[in-house]
Tab-separated table of C-alpha atoms in Angstrom:
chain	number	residue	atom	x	y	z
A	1	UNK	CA	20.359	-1.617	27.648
A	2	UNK	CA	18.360	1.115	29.743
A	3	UNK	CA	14.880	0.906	30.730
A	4	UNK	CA	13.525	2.762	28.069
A	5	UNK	CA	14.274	-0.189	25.834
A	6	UNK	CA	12.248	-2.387	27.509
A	7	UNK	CA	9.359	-0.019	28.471
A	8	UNK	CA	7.095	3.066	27.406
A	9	UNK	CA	7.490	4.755	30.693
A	10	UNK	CA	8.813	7.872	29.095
A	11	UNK	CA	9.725	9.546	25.792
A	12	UNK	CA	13.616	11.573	25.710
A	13	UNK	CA	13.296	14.989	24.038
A	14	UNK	CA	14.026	14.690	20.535
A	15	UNK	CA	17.932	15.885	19.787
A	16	UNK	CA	17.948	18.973	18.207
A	17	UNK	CA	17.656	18.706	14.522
A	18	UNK	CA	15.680	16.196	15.308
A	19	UNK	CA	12.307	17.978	16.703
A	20	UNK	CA	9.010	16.210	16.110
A	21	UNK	CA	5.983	18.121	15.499
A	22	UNK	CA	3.631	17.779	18.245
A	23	UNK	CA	0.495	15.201	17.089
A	24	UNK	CA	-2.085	12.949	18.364
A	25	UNK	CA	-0.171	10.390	16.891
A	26	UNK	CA	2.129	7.707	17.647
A	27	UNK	CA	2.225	6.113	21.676
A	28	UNK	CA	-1.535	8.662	22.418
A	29	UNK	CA	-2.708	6.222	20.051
A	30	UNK	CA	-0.728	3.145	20.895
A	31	UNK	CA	-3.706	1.913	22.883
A	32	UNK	CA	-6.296	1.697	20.308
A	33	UNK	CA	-4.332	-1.306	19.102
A	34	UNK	CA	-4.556	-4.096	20.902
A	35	UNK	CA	-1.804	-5.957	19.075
A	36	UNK	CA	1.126	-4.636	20.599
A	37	UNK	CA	-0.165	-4.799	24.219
A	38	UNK	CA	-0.610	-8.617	23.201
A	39	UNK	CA	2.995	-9.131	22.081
A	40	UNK	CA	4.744	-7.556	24.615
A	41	UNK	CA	7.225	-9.571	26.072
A	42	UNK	CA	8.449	-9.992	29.525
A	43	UNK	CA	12.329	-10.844	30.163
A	44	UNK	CA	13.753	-10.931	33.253
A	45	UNK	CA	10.748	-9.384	34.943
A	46	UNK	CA	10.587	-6.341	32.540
A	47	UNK	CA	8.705	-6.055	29.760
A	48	UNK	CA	9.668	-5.687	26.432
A	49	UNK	CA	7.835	-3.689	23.886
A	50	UNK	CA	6.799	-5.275	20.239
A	51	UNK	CA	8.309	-2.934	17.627
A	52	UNK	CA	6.136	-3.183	14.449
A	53	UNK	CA	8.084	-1.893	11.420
A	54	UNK	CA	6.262	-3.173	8.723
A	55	UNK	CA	3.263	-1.316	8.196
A	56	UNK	CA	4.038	-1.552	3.953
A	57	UNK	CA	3.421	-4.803	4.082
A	58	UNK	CA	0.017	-4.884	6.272
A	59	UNK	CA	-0.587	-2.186	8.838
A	60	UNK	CA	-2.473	-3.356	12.234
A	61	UNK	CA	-5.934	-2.794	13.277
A	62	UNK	CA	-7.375	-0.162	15.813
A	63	UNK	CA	-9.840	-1.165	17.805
A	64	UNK	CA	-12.440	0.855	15.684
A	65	UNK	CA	-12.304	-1.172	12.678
A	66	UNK	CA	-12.101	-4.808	14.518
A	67	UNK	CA	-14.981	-3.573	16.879
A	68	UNK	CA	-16.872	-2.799	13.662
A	69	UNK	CA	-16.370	-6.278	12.296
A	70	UNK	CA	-17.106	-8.100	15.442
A	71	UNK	CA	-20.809	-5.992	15.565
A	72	UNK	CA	-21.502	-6.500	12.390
A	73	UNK	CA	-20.960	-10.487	12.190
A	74	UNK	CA	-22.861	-10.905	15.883
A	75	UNK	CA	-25.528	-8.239	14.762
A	76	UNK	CA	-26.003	-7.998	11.003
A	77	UNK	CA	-24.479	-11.183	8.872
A	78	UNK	CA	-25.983	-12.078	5.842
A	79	UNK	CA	-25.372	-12.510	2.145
A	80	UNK	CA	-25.834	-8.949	0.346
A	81	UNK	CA	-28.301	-8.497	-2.334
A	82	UNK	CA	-29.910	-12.130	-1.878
A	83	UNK	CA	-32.532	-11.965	0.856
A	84	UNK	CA	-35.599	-10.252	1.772
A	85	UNK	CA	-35.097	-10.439	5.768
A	86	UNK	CA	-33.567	-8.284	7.953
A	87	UNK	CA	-29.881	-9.112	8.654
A	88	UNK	CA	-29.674	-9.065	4.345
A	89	UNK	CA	-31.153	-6.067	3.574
A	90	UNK	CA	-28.993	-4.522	6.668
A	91	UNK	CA	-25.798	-6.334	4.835
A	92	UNK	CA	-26.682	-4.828	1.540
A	93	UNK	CA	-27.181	-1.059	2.844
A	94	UNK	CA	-23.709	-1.311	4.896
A	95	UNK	CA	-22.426	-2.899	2.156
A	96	UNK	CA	-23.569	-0.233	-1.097
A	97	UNK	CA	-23.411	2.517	1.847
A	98	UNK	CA	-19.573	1.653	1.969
A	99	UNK	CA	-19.229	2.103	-1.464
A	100	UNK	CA	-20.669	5.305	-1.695
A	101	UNK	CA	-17.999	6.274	1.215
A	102	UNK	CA	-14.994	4.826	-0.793
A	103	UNK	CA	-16.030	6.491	-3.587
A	104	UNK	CA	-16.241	10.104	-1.360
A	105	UNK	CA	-12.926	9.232	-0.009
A	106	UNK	CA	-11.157	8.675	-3.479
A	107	UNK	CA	-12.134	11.855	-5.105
A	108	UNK	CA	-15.370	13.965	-5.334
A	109	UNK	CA	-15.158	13.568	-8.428
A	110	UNK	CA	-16.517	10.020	-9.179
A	111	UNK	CA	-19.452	7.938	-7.614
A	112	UNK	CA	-20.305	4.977	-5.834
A	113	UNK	CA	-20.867	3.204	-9.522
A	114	UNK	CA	-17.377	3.178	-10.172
A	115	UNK	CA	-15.780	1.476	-7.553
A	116	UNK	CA	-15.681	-2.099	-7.429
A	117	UNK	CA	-14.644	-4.304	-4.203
A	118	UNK	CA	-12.206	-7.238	-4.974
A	119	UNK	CA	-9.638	-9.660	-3.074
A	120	UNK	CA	-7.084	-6.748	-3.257
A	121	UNK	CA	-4.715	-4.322	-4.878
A	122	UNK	CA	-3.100	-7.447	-7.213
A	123	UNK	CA	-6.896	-8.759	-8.330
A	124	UNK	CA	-7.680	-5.276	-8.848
A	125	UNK	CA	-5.192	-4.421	-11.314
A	126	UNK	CA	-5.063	-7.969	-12.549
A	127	UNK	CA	-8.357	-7.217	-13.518
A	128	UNK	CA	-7.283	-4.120	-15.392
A	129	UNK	CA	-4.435	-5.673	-17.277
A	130	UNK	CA	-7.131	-8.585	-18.462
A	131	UNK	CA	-9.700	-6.447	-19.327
A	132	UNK	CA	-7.774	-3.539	-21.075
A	133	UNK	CA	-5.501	-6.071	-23.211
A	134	UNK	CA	-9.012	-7.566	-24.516
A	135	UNK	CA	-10.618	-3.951	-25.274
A	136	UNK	CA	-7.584	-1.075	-25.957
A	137	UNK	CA	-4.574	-2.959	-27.338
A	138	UNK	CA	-3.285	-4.659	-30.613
A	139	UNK	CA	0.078	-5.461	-31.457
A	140	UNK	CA	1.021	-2.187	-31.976
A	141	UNK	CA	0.502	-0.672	-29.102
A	142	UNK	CA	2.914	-0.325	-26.038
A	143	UNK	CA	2.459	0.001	-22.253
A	144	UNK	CA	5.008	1.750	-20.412
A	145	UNK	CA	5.004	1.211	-16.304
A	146	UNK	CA	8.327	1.716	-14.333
A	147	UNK	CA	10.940	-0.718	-14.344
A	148	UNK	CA	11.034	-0.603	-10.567
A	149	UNK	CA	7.059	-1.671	-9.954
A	150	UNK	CA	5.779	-4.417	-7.727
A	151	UNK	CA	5.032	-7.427	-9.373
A	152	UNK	CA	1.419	-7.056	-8.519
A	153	UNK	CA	1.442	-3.897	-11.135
A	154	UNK	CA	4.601	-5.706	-13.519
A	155	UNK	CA	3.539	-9.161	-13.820
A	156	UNK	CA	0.028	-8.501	-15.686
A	157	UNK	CA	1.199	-5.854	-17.862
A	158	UNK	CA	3.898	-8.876	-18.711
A	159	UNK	CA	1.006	-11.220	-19.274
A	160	UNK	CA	-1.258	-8.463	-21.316
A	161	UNK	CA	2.011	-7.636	-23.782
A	162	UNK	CA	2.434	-11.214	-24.150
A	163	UNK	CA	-1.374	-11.711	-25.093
A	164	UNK	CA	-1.243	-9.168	-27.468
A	165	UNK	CA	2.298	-9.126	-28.936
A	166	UNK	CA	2.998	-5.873	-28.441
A	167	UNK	CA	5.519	-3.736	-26.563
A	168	UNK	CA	6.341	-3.159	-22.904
A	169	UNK	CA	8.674	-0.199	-22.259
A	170	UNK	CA	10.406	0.307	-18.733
A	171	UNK	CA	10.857	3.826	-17.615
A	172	UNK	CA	14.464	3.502	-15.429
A	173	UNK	CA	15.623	5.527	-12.121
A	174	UNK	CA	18.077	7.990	-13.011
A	175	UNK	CA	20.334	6.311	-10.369
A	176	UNK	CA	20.879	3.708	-7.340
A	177	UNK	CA	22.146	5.673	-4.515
A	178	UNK	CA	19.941	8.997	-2.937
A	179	UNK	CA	18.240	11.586	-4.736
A	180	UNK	CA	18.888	9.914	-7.828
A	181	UNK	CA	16.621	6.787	-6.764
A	182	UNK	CA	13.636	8.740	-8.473
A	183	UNK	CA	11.905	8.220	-11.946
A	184	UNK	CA	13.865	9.457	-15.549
A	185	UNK	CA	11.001	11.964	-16.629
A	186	UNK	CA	13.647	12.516	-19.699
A	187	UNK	CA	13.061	8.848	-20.447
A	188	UNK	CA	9.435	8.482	-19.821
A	189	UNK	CA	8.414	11.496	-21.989
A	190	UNK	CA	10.166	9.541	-24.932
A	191	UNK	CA	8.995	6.355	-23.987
A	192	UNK	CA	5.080	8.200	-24.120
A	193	UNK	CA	4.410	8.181	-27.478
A	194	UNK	CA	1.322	8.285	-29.453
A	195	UNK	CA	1.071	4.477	-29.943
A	196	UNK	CA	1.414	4.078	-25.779
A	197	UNK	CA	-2.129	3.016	-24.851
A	198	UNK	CA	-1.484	2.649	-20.958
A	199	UNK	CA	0.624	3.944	-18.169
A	200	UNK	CA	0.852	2.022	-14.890
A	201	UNK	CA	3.226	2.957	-12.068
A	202	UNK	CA	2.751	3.126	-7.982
A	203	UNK	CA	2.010	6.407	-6.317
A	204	UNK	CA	4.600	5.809	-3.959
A	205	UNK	CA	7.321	2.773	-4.195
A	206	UNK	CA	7.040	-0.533	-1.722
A	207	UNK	CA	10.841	-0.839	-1.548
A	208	UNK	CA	12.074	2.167	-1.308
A	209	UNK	CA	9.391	4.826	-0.481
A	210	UNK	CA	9.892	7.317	-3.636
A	211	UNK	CA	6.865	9.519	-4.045
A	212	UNK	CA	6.633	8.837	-7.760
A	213	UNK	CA	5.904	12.354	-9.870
A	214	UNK	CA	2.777	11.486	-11.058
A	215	UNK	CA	1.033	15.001	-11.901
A	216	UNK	CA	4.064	14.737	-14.409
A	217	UNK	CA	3.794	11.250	-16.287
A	218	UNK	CA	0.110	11.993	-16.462
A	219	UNK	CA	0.387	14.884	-18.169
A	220	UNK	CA	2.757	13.217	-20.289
A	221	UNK	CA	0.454	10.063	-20.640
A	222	UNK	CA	-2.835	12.496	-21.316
A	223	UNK	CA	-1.068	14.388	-24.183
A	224	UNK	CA	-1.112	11.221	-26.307
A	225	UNK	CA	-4.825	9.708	-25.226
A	226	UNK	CA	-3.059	7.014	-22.747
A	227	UNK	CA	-5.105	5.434	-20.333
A	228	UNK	CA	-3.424	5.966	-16.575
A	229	UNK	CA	-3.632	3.106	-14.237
A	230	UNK	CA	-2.332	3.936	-10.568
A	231	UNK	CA	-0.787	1.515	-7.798
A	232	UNK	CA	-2.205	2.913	-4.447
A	233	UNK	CA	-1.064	0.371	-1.727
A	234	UNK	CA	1.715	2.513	-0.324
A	235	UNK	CA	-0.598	5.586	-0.639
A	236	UNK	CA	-3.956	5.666	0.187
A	237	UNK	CA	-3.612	6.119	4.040
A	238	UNK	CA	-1.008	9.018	3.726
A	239	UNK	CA	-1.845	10.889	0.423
A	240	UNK	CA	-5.042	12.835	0.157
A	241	UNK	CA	-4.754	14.100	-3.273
A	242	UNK	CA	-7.913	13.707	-5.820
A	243	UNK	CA	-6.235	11.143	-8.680
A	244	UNK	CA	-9.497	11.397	-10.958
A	245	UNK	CA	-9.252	14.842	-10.529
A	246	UNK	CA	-5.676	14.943	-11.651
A	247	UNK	CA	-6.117	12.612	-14.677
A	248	UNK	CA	-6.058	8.915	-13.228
A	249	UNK	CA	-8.184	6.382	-15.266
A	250	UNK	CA	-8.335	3.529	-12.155
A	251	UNK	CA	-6.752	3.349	-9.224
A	252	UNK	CA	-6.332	-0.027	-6.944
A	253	UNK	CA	-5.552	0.039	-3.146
A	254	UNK	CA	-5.982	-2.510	-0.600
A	255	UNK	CA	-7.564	-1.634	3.032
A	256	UNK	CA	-5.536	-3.816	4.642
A	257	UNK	CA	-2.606	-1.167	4.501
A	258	UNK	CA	-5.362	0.914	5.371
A	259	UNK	CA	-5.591	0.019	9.101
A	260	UNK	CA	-8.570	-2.087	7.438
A	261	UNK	CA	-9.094	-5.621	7.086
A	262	UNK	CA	-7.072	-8.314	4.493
A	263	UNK	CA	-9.187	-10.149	2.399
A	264	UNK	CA	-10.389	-7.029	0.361
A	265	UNK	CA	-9.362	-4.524	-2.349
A	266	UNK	CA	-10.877	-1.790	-4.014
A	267	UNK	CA	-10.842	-1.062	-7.526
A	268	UNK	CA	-12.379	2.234	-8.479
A	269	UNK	CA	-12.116	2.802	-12.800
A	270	UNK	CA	-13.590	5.633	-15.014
A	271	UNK	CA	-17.252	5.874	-16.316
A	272	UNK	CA	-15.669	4.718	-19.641
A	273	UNK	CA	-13.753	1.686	-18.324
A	274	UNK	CA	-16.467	0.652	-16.336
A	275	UNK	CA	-18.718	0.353	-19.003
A	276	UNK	CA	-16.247	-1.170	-21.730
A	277	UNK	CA	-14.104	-3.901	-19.410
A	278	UNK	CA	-14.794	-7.268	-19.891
A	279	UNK	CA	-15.451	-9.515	-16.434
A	280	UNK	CA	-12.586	-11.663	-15.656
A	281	UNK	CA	-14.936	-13.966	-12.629
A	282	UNK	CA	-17.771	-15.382	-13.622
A	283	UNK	CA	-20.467	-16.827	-11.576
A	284	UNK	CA	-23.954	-15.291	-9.519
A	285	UNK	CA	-24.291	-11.955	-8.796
A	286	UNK	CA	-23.027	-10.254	-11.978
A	287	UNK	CA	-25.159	-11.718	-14.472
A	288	UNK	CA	-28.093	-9.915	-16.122
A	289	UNK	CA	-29.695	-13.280	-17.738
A	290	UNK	CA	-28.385	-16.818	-18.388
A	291	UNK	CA	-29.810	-19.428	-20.542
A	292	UNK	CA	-28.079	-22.695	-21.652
A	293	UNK	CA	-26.519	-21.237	-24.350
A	294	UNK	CA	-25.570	-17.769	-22.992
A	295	UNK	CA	-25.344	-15.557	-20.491
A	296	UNK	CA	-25.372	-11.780	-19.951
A	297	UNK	CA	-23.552	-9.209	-17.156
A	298	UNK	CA	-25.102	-6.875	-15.314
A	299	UNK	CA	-23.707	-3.085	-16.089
A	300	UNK	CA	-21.630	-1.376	-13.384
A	301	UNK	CA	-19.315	-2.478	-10.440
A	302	UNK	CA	-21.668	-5.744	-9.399
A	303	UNK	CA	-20.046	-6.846	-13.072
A	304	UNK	CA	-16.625	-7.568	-11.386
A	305	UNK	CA	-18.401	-8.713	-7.866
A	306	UNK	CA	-18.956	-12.758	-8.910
A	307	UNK	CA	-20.023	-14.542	-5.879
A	308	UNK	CA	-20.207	-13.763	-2.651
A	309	UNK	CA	-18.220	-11.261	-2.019
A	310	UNK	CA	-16.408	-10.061	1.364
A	311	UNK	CA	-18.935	-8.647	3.615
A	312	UNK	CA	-17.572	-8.287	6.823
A	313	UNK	CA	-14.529	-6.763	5.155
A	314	UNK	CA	-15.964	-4.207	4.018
A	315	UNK	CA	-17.650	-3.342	6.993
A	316	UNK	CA	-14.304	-3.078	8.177
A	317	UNK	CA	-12.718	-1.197	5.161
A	318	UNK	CA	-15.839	1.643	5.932
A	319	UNK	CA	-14.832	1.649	9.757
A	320	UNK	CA	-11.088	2.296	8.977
A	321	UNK	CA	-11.796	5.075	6.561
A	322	UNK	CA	-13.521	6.732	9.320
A	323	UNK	CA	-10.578	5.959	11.590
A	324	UNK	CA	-8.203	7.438	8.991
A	325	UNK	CA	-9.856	10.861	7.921
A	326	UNK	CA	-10.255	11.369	11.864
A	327	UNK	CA	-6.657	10.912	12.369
A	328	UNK	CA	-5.946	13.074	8.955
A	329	UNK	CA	-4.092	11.821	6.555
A	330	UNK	CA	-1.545	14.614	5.735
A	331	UNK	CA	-1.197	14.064	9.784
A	332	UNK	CA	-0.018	10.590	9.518
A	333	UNK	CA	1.744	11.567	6.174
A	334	UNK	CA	3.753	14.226	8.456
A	335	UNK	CA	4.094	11.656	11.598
A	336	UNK	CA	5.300	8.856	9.500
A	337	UNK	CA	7.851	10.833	7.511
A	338	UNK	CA	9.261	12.304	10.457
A	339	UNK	CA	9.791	9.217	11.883
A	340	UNK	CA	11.860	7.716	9.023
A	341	UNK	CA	13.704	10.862	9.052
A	342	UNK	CA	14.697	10.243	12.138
A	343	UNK	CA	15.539	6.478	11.520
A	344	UNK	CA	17.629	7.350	8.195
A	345	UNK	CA	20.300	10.161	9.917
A	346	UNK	CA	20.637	7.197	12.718
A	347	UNK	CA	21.496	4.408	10.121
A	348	UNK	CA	24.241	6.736	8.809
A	349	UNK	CA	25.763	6.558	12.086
A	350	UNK	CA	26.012	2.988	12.040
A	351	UNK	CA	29.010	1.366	10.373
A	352	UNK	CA	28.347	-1.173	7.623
A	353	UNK	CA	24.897	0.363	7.114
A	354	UNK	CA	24.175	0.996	3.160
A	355	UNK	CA	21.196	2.594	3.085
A	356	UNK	CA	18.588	3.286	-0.352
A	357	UNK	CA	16.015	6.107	-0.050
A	358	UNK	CA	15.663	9.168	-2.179
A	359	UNK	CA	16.080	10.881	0.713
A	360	UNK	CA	13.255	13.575	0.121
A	361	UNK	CA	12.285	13.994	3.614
A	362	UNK	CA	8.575	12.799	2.353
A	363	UNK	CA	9.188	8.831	2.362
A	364	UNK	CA	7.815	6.738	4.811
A	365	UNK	CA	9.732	3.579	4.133
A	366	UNK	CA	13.471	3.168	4.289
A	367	UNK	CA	15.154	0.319	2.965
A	368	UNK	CA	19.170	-0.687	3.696
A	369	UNK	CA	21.175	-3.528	4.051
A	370	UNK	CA	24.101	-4.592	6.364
A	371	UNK	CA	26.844	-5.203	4.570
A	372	UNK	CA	28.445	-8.063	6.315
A	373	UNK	CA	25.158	-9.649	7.911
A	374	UNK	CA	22.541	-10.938	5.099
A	375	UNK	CA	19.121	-8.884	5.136
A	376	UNK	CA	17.220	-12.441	6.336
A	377	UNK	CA	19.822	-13.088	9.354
A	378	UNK	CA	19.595	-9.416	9.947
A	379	UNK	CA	15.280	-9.720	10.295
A	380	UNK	CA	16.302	-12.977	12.157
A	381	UNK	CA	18.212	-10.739	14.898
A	382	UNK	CA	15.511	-7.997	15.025
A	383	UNK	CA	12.838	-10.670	15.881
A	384	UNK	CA	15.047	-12.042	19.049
A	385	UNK	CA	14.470	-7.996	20.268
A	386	UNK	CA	10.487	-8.121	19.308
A	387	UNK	CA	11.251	-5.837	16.129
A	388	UNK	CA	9.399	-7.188	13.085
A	389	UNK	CA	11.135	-5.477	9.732
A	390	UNK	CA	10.490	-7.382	6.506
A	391	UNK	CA	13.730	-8.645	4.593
A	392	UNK	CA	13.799	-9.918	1.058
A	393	UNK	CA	13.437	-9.058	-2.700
A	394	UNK	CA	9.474	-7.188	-1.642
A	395	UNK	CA	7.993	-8.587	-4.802
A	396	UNK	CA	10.098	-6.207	-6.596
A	397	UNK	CA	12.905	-8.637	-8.098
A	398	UNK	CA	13.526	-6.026	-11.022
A	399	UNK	CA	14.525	-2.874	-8.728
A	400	UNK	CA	16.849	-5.699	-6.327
A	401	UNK	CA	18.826	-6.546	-9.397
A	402	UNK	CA	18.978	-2.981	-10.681
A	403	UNK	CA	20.050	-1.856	-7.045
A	404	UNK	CA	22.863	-4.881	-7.277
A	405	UNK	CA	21.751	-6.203	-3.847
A	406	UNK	CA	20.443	-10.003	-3.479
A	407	UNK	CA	17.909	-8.432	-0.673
A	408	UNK	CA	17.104	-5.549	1.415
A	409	UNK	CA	15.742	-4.708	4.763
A	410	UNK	CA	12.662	-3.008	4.801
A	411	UNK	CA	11.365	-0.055	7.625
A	412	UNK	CA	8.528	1.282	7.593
A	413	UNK	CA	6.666	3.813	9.554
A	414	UNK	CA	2.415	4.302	10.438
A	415	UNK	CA	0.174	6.084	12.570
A	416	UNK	CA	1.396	4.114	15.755
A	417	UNK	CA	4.564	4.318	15.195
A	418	UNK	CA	6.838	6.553	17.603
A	419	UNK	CA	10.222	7.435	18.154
A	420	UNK	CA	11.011	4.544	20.956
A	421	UNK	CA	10.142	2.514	18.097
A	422	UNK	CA	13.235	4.427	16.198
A	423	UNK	CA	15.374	4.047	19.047
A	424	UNK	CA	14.620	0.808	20.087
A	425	UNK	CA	15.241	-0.329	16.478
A	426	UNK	CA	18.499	1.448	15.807
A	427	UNK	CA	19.691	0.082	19.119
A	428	UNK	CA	19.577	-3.274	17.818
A	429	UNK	CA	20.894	-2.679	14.089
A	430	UNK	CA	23.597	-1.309	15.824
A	431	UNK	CA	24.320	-3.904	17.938
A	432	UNK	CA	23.539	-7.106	15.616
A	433	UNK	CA	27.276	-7.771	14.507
A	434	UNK	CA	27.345	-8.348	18.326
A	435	UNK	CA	25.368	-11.729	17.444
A	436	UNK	CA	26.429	-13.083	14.172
């Protein structure tokens, strides 16, 4: 294996075909995360690089935002909204000053009273799927989400039909192999019909990176009174587009794909949703009064905020959003697609390779499988080279079976992410049947 396997001393021109827009992306940034300079490893008096792949699952953390987190806990810890001294009331105006940034950075549109901080993306739309089934739906309703969702954004909607005995429609892919890996619109406009009370579905897939058409199925969804509910995990850091703005009831994300901290999510919901939903936590901080007998919730996002809630995170979600919208996010959008470009023409060159993307050009995640070494032996041998890819069902049992796969290796692509990182990677795919 050459040197440039082992070390960043140099980038190779891209092949042509293969050009990459020039960016401030990728290795310039490499050292504003202090990860992979801590997981290099040295063999045989060279060093070898650490190849993170799996940004989908959790992305890593620029200096910026840990930085952040350190100053605030050595500077500014305390409980928000619970003390009259100084390192609380300098807690509680990071903390509702962060809010009024998240709100900025979701869409003009709504306002730091709609957007409420939980655990994550899962709690947030957990809390949805509780609060909706109590308030919107009866046993003849129906929900209609993808067939192909996350379980974070399947499971509840499960649990909410089941709660209310009514109906849960899937909307299917048209296919399981390229361009056809992409939402039936045919289906999902007769699946939206007047009794549908809520749509739920991911901006863009976990598995297999689609860029779900969602100016479509909320049109669809809007032209029958539906509430629209919107997965933004995969999203949030690449896709600038105004959801409110567009038609979205509530969207959930979680900052730790956001080059933010784990430990948080945000859940930001209409005026109207706000307002009607039911709290699914209960405990101090959300109530209005309490006697023995009863008690009584506080109006807007503190509501959905019982106990205390994560501080320090979100002095670290407000440091990463600043980190993000100086990078751009159409720039890592373009960066990050390029990138799997790049990754999915060199699979194809690789016998026994069978790889599942829509192949758009637009995804940032590219899942495959090697058809004579099992995905987990497969994320076994990328490991032994310092490549971390993530192999498995992704919480997405439903789109493994309808693929016909028992599990699938999963690439994706970030900010920091550059094309050694491709080459290094396909190097090793390439050369795994070498090992088993």
């Amino acid at each position: 294996m050459s040197d440039k396997y082992w070390r960043r001393i140099f980038h190779p021109a891209p092949k042509e075909g293969n050009k990459m827009k020039a960016n401030n992306l990728g290795s310039k940034i490499r050292d504003e995360f202090p990860i992979f300079k801590n997981n290099e490893k040295s063999v045989n008096g060279q060093t070898k690089p650490f190849v993170y792949l799996d940004s989908a699952v959790s992305a890593q953390k620029p200096k910026h935002v840990i930085q952040a987190m350190v100053n605030h806990l050595e500077n500014d810890y305390g409980s928000v909204h619970r003390g009259a001294y100084g390192v609380s009331i300098r807690s509680s105006q990071m903390y509702e000053d962060t809010r009024h940034k998240v709100a900025k950075f979701i869409d003009p549109k709504i306002n730091a009273n709609q957007v409420v901080f939980t655990r994550g993306t899962t709690e947030a739309l957990n809390i949805l799927a509780y609060g909706i089934s109590d308030v919107y739906l009866n046993e003849n309703s129906r929900i209609v989400i993808p067939a192909i969702e996350h379980h974070a954004n399947l499971i509840p909607w499960q649990q909410a039909a089941l709660r209310k005995d009514c109906e849960l429609a899937y909307i299917s892919m048209l296919g399981k192999k390229g361009n056809q890996l992409t939402l039936n619109l045919s289906e999902a406009e007769k699946l939206i019909t007047k009794n549908t009370k809520i749509v739920s579905l991911a901006y863009v897939g976990n598995v297999i990176g689609q860029i779900n058409p969602i100016e479509e199925i909320i049109a669809m969804a809007k032209k029958v009174g539906s509430l629209v509910i919107l997965d933004c995990a995969q999203s949030m850091s690449t896709h600038e587009e105004y959801l409110f703005s567009l038609g979205a009831d509530a969207i959930a994300f979680s900052p730790h794909k956001l080059y933010g901290p784990s430990g948080i999510g945000v859940l930001a919901m209409s005026e109207e949703l706000i307002e009607k939903l039911p709290p699914s936590t209960f405990g101090g901080g959300m109530i209005s009064d309490v006697t023995l007998e009863e008690s009584q919730w506080i109006s807007g996002p503190a509501k959905f905020e019982a106990g205390t809630p994560p501080i320090t995170e979100v002095c670290g979600l407000g440091a990463a959003i600043d980190w993000v919208e100086k990078k751009g996010r159409k720039n890592i959008h373009n960066h990050s697609s390029e990138l799997a470009k790049i990754f999915l023409d060199g699979l194809k060159n690789i016998n026994d390779i069978e790889v599942f993307s829509p192949e758009s050009g637009q995804e940032t995640i590219i899942s495959f499988r090697h058809k004579k070494i099992h995905a987990h032996d497969m994320a076994t041998i990328l490991d032994s080279e310092n490549i971390a890819m993530r192999a498995g069902h992704h919480c997405a049992w439903p789109l493994i079976r309808i693929l016909g796969v028992d599990a699938l290796i999963r690439c994706s692509f970030a900010a920091y992410s550059d094309r050694d990182d491709v080459e290094i990677a396909l190097e090793a795919i390439k050369n795994a049947s070498k090992k088993v």
